[in-house]
Short mmCIF file of C-alpha atoms and ligand atoms in Angstrom, two decimals:
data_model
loop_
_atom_site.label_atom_id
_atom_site.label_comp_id
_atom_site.label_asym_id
_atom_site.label_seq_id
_atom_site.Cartn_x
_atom_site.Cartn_y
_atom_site.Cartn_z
CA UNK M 1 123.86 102.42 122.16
CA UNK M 2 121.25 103.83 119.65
CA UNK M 3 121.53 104.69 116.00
CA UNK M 4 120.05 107.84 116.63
CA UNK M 5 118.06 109.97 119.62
CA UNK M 6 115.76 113.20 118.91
CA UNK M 7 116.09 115.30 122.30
CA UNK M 8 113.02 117.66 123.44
CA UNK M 9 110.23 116.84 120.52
CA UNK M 10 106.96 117.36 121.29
CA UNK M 11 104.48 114.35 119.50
CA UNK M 12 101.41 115.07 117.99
CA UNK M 13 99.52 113.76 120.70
CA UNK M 14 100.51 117.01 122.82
CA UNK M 15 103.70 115.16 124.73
CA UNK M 16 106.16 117.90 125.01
CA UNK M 17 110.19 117.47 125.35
CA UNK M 18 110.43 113.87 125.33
CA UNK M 19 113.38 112.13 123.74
CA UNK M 20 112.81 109.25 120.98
CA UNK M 21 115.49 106.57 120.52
CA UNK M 22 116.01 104.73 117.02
CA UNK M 23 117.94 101.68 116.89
CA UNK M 24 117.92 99.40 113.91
CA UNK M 25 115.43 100.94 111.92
CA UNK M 26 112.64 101.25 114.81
CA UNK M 27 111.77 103.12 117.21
CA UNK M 28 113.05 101.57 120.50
CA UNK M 29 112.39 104.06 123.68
CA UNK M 30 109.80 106.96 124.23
CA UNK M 31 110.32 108.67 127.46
CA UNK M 32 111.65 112.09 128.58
CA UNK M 33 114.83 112.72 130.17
CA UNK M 34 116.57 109.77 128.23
CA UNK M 35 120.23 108.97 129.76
CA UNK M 36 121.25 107.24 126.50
CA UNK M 37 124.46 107.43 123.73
CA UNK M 38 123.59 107.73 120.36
CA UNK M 39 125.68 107.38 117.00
CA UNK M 40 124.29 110.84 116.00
CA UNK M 41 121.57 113.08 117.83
CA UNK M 42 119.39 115.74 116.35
CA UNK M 43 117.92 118.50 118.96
CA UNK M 44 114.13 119.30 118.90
CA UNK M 45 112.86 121.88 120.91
CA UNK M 46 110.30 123.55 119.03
CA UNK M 47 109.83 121.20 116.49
CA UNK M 48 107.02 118.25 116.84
CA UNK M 49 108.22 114.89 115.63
CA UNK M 50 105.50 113.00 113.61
CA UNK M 51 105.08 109.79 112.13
CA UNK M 52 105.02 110.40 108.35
CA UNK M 53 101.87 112.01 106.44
CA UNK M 54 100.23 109.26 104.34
CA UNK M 55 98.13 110.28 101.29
CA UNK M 56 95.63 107.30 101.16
CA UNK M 57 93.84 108.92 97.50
CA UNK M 58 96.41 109.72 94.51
CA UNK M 59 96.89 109.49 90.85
CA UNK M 60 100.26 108.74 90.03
CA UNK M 61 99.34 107.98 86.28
CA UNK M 62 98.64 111.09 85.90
CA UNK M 63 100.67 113.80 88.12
CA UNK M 64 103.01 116.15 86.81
CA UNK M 65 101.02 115.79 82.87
CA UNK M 66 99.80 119.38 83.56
CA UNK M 67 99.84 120.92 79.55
CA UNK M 68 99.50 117.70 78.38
CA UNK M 69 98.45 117.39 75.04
CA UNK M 70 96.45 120.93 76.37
CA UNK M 71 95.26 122.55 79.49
CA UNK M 72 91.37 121.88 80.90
CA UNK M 73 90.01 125.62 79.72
CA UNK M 74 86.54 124.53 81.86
CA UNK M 75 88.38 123.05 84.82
CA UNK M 76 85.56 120.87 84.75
CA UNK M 77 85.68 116.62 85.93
CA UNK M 78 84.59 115.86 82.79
CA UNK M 79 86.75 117.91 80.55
CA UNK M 80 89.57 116.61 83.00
CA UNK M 81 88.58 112.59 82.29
CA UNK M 82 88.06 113.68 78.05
CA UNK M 83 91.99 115.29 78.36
CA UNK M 84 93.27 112.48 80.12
CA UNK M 85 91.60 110.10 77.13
CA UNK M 86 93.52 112.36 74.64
CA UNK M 87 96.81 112.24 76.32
CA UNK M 88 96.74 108.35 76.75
CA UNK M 89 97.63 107.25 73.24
CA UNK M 90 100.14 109.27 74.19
CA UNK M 91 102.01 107.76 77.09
CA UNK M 92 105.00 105.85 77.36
CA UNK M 93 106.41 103.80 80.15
CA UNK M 94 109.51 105.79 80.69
CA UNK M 95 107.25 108.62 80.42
CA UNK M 96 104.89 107.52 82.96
CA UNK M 97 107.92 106.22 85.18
CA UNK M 98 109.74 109.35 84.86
CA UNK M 99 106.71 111.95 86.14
CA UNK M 100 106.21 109.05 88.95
CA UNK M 101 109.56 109.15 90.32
CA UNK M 102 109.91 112.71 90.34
CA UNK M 103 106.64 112.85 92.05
CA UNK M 104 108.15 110.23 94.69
CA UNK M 105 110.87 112.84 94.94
CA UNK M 106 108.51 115.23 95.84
CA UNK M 107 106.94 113.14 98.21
CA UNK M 108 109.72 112.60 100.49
CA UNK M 109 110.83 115.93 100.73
CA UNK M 110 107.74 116.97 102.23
CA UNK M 111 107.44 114.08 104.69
CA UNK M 112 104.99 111.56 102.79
CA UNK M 113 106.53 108.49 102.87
CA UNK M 114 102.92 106.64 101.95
CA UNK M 115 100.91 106.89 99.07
CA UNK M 116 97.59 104.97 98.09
CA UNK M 117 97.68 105.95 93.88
CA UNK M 118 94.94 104.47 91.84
CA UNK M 119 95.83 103.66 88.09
CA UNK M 120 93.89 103.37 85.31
CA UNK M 121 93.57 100.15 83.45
CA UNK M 122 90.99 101.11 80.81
CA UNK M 123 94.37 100.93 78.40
CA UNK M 124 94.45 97.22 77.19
CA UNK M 125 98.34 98.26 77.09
CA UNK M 126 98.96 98.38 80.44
CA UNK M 127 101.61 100.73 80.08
CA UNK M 128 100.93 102.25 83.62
CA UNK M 129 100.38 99.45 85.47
CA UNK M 130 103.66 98.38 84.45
CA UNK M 131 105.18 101.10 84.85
CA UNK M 132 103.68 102.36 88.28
CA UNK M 133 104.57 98.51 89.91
CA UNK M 134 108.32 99.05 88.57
CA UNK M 135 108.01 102.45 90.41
CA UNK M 136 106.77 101.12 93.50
CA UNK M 137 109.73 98.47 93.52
CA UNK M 138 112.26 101.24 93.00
CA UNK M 139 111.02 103.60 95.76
CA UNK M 140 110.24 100.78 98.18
CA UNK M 141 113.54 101.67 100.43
CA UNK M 142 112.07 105.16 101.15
CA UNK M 143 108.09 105.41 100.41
CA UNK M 144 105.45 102.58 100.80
CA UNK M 145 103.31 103.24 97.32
CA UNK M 146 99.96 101.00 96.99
CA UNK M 147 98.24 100.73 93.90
CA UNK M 148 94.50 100.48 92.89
CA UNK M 149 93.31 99.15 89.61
CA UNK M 150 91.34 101.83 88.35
CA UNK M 151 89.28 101.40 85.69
CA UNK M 152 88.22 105.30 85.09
CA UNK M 153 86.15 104.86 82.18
CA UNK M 154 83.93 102.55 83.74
CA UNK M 155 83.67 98.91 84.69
CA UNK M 156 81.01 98.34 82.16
CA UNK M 157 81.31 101.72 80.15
CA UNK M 158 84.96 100.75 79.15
CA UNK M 159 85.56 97.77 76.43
CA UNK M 160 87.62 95.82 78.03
CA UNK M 161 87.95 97.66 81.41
CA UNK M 162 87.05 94.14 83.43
CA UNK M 163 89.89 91.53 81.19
CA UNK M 164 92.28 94.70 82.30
CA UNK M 165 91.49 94.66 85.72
CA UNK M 166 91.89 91.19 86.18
CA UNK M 167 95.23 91.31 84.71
CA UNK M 168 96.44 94.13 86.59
CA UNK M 169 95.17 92.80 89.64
CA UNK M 170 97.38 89.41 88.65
CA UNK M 171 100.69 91.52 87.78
CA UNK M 172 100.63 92.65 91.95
CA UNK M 173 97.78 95.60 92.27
CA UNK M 174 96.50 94.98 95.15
CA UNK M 175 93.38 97.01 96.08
CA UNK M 176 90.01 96.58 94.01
CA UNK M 177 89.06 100.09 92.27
CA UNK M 178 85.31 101.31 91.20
CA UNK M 179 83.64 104.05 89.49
CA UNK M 180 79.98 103.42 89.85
CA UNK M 181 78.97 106.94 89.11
CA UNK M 182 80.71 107.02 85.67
CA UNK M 183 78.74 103.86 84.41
CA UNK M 184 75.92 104.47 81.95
CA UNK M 185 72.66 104.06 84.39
CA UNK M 186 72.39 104.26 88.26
CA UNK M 187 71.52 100.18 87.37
CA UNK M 188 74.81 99.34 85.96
CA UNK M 189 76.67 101.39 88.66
CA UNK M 190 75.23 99.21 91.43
CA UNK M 191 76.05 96.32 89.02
CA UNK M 192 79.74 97.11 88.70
CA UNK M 193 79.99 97.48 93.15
CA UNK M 194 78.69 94.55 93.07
CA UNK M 195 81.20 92.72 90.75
CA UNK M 196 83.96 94.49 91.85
CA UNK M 197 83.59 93.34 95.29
CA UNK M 198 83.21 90.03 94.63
CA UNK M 199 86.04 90.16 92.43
CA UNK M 200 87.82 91.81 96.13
CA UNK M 201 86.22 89.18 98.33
CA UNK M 202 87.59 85.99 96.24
CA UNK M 203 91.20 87.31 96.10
CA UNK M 204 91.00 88.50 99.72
CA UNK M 205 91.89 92.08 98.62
CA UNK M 206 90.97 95.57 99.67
CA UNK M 207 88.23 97.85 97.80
CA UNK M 208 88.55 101.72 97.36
CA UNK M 209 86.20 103.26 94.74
CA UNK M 210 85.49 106.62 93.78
CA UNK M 211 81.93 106.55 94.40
CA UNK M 212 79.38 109.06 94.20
CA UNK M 213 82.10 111.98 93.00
CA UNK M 214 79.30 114.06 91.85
CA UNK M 215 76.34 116.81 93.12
CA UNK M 216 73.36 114.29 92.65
CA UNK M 217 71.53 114.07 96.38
CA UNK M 218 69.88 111.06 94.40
CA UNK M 219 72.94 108.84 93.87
CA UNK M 220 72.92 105.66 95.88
CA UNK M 221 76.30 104.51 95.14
CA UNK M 222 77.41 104.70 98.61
CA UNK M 223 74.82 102.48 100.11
CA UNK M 224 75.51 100.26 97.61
CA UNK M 225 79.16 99.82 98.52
CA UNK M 226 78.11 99.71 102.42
CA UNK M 227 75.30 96.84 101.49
CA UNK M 228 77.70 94.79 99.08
CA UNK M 229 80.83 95.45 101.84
CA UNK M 230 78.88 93.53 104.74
CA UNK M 231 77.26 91.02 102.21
CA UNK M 232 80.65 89.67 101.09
CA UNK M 233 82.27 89.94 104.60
CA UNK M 234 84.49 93.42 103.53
CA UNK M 235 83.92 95.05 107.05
CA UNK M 236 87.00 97.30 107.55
CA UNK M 237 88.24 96.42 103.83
CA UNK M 238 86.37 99.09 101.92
CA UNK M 239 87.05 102.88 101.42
CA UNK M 240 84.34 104.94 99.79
CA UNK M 241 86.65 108.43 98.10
CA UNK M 242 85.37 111.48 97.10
CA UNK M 243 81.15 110.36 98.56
CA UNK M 244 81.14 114.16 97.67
CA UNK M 245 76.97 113.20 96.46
CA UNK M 246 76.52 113.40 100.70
CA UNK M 247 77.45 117.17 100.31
CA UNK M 248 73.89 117.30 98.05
CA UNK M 249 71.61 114.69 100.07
CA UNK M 250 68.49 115.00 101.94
CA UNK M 251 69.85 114.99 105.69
CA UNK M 252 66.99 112.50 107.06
CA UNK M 253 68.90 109.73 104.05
CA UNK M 254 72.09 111.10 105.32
CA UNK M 255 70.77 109.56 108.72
CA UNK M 256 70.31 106.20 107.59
CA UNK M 257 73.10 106.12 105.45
CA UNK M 258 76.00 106.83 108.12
CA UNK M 259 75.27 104.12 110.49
CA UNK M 260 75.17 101.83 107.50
CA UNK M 261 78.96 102.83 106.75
CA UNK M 262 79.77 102.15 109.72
CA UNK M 263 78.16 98.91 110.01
CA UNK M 264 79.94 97.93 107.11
CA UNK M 265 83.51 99.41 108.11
CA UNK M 266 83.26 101.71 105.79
CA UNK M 267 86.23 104.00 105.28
CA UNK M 268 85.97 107.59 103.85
CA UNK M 269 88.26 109.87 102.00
CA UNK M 270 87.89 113.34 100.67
CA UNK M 271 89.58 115.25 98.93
CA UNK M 272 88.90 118.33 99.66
CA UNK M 273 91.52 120.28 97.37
CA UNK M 274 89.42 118.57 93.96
CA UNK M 275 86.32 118.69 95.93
CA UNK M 276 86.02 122.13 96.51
CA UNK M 277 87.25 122.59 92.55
CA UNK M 278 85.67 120.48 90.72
CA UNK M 279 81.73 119.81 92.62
CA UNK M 280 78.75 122.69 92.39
CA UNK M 281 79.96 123.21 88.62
CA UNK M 282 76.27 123.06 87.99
CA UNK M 283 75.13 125.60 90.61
CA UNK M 284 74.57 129.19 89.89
CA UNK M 285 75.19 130.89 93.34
CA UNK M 286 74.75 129.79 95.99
CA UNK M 287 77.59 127.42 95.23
CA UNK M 288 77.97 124.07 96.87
CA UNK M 289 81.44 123.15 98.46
CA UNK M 290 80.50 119.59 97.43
CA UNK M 291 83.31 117.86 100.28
CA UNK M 292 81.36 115.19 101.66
CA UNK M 293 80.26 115.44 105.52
CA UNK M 294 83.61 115.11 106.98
CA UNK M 295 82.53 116.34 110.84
CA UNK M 296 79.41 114.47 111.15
CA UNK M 297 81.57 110.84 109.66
CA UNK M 298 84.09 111.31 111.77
CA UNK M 299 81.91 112.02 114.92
CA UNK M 300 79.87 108.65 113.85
CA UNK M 301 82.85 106.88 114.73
CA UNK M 302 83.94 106.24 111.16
CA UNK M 303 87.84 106.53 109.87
CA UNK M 304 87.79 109.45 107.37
CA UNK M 305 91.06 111.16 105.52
CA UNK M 306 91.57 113.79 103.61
CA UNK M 307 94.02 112.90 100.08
CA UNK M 308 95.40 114.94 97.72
CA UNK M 309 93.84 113.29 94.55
CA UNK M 310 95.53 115.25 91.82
CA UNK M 311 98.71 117.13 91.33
CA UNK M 312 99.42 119.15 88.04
CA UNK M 313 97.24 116.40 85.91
CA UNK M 314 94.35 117.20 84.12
CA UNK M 315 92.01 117.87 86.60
CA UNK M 316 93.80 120.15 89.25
CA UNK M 317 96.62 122.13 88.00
CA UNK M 318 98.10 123.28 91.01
CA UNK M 319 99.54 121.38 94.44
CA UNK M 320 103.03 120.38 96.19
CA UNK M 321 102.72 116.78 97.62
CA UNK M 322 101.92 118.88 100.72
CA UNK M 323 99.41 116.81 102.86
CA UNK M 324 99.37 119.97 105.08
CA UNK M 325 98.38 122.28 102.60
CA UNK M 326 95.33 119.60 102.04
CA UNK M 327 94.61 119.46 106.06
CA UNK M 328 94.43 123.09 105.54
CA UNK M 329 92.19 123.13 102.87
CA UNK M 330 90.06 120.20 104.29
CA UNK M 331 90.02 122.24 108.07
CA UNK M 332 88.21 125.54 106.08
CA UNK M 333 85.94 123.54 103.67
CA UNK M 334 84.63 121.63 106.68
CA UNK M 335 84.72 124.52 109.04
CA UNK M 336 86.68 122.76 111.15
CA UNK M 337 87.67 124.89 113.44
CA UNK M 338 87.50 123.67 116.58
CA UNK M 339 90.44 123.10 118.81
CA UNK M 340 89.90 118.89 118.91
CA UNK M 341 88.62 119.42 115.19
CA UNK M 342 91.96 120.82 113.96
CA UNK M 343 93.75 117.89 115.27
CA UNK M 344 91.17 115.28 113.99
CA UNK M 345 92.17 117.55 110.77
CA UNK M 346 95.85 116.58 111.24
CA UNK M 347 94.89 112.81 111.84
CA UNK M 348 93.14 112.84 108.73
CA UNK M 349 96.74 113.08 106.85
CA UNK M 350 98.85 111.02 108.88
CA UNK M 351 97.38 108.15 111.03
CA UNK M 352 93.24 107.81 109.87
CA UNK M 353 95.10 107.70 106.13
CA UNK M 354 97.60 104.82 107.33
CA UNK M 355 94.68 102.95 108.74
CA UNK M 356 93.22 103.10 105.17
CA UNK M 357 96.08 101.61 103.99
CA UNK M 358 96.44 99.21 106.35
CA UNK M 359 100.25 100.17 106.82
CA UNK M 360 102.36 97.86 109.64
CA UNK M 361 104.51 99.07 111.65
CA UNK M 362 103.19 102.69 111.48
CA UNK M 363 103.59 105.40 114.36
CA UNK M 364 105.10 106.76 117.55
CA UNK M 365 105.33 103.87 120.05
CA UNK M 366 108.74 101.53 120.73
CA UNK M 367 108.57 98.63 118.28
CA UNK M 368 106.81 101.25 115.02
CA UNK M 369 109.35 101.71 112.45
CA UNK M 370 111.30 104.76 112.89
CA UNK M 371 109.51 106.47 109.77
CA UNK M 372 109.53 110.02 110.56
CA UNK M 373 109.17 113.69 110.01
CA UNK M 374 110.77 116.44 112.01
CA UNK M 375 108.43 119.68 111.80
CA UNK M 376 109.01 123.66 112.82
CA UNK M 377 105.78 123.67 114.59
CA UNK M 378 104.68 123.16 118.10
CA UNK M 379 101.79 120.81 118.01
CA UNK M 380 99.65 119.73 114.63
CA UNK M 381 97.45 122.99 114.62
CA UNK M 382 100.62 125.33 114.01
CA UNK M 383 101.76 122.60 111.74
CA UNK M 384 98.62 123.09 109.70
CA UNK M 385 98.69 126.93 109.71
CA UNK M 386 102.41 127.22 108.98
CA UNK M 387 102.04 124.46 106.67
CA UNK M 388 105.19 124.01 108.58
CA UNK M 389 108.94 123.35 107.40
CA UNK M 390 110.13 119.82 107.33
CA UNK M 391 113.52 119.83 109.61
CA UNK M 392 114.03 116.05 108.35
CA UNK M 393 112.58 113.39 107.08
CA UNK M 394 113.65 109.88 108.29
CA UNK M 395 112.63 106.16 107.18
CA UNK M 396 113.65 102.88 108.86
CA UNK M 397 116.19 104.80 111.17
CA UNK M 398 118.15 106.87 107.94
CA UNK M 399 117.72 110.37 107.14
CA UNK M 400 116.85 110.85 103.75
CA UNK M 401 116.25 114.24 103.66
CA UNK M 402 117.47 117.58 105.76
CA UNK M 403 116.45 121.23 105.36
CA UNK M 404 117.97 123.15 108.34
CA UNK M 405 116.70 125.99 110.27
CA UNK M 406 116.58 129.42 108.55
CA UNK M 407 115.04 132.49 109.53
CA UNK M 408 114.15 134.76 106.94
CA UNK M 409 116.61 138.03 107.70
CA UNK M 410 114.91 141.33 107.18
CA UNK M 411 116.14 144.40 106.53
CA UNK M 412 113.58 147.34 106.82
CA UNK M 413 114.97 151.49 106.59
CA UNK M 414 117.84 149.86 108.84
CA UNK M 415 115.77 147.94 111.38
CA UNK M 416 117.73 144.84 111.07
CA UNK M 417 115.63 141.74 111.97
CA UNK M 418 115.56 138.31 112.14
CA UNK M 419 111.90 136.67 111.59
CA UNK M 420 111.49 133.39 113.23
CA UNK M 421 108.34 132.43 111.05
CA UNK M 422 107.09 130.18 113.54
CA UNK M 423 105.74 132.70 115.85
CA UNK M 424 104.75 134.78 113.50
FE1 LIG J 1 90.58 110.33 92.44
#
């Protein structure tokens, strides 16, 4: 007997009508034309059944402060990192806590049941370090949340930003943060990839570092990180975010520099939401997009996602915790519109972003945990371009969150219809 059996789904992978059978919290049975009972069964046709999106580059400090003490009038990075400096006197841990979990919230409602959030620990307080592990405790049952110690002012910039780290990374952070870029010379930004991976390698943890987030085709960040990754033995433990510098760089570097990301296991995120924001403030027109080369990385064989960075903070002040509103965005930026592209597009929010954060148990086969989102699209292309409904959301086996089926009814002079927006 199973717990629970979805008839007719199509996967992602372009399977169509099979049935998937959950018992105890994993997925147990993959086939089509199941002859199975089943405590409770939820019919699919249409819909695509997906392992949950995972959005491997967040800010959890810092969602939902949109206002907070004032808005960014430039919409500029910089402004962005000087407002968040005024608001953080400011914070308090129920504060903090209270924007997190409603973010969580937010989250699972749209299907994201993974989120990789970096937090700043240029605060010798420590208030949302605290604050973000308590929140990561309390949401555990539902969403898998992995914090980076983030020290956003700069490793060396910031008084204080290395004790803090340290610390954090000894109250449970677990992944190794960077800001090379930010640091006062090109010199002290190679420095700090340097430390902080050594700082990684001893405690056997992960790195992810916003490196090279700006439009200089001189920055050398990212080769840094590669170099330092295969020195200390990081292969497969680093992720470079944002690399948006690549946008800007000479293409003959660019041709060195990919094969030595992926000698080092490089992994890449973009953000592509921020990118295309906040990069080629400098330019007059034309106007770089400033994502980093997502096509060409992900052709090279490296494992790139897209993440949503910022939501309502104050550096973006818009978003939904909608990872396909960011394939969406990523998919145009790139120009990624071929039909394999699209998918690799998809990917890029759901399994490329769990392989960032090295999630077990994550996916479609028997023995994954039966963490899952029911979609009203056909295949991950429609889901992209519908930025399609979530039917249900589902982790270890339990549904923790419905939103049935319902067309929009329209009523135009008298022509009575009923608009099925799928096939619209
Ligand atoms: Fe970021």
């Amino acid at each position: 007997m199973l717990d629970h059996l979805f008839c007719n789904v199509n996967l992602p992978d372009g399977t169509e009508g099979v049935d998937v059978g959950i018992r105890e919290g994993k997925i147990v049975v993959v086939e089509k034309g199941l002859d199975a009972e089943a405590l409770q069964t939820t019919e699919g046709k249409n819909c695509m059944l997906s392992a949950p999106f995972v959005d491997s580059h967040f800010h959890m400090d810092a969602t939902l402060s949109l206002g907070q003490p004032r808005l960014n009038q430039s919409g500029t990075l910089l402004e962005g990192i000087q407002l968040w400096g005024e608001l953080k006197p400011e914070l308090t841990h129920e504060a903090i806590k209270d924007r997190a979990l409603r973010y969580c919230d937010l989250a699972v409602s749209q299907g994201l049941l993974a989120v990789r959030s970096h937090v700043d620990v240029c605060d010798s307080r420590l208030l949302a370090v605290e604050a973000l592990l308590e929140v990561k405790n309390q949401v555990k049952p539902y969403l898998d949340l992995q914090l980076v110690a983030f020290p956003q002012d700069g490793f060396y910039r910031s008084k204080n930003a290395e004790s803090n780290l340290l610390k954090a990374l000894d109250l449970g952070v677990e992944v190794v943060g960077g800001i090379p870029h930010f640091e006062r010379t090109m010199e002290e930004g190679r420095l700090s990839v340097d430390a902080l991976c050594r700082i990684a390698a001893d405690r056997g943890l992960m790195v992810d570092m916003h490196c090279d987030e700006s439009d200089d085709p001189m920055s050398r960040h990212v080769e840094s990180l590669a170099s330092v990754a295969i020195r200390y033995g990081l292969q497969g433990r680093v992720t470079g975010s944002h690399l948006t510098s690549m946008h800007s760089m000479d293409n003959y570097y660019v041709s060195k520099l990919i094969p030595l990301m992926l000698e080092s296991g490089m992994h890449a995120i973009a953000n592509p939401l921020i990118n295309i924001t906040l990069q080629g403030r400098h330019d007059s027109y034309p106007k770089r997009r400033g994502m980093t080369r997502v096509p060409e990385l992900m052709a090279s064989g490296i494992n790139v996602a897209f993440g949503h960075d910022c939501v309502m903070d104050p550096w973006y002040p818009l978003g939904t915790a909608d990872m396909l509103e960011v394939a969406n965005m990523g998919l145009h930026v790139a120009q990624m519109t071929g039909i394999e592209a699209m998918k690799s597009c998809y990917q890029a929010v759901t399994a490329n972003a769990a392989c960032i954060m090295n999630l077990e148990g994550y996916g479609l086969q028997p023995g994954c945990n039966a963490d899952l989102v029911m979609l009203e699209a056909h295949d991950p292309i429609e889901a992209i371009r519908l930025k399609a409904k979530r039917r249900m959301v589902m982790r270890r086996g339990k549904v923790i969150a419905e939103n049935p089926s319902t067309p929009t009814r329209l009523n135009l002079d008298g022509r009575r219809s009923e608009l099925d927006q799928r096939f619209v």
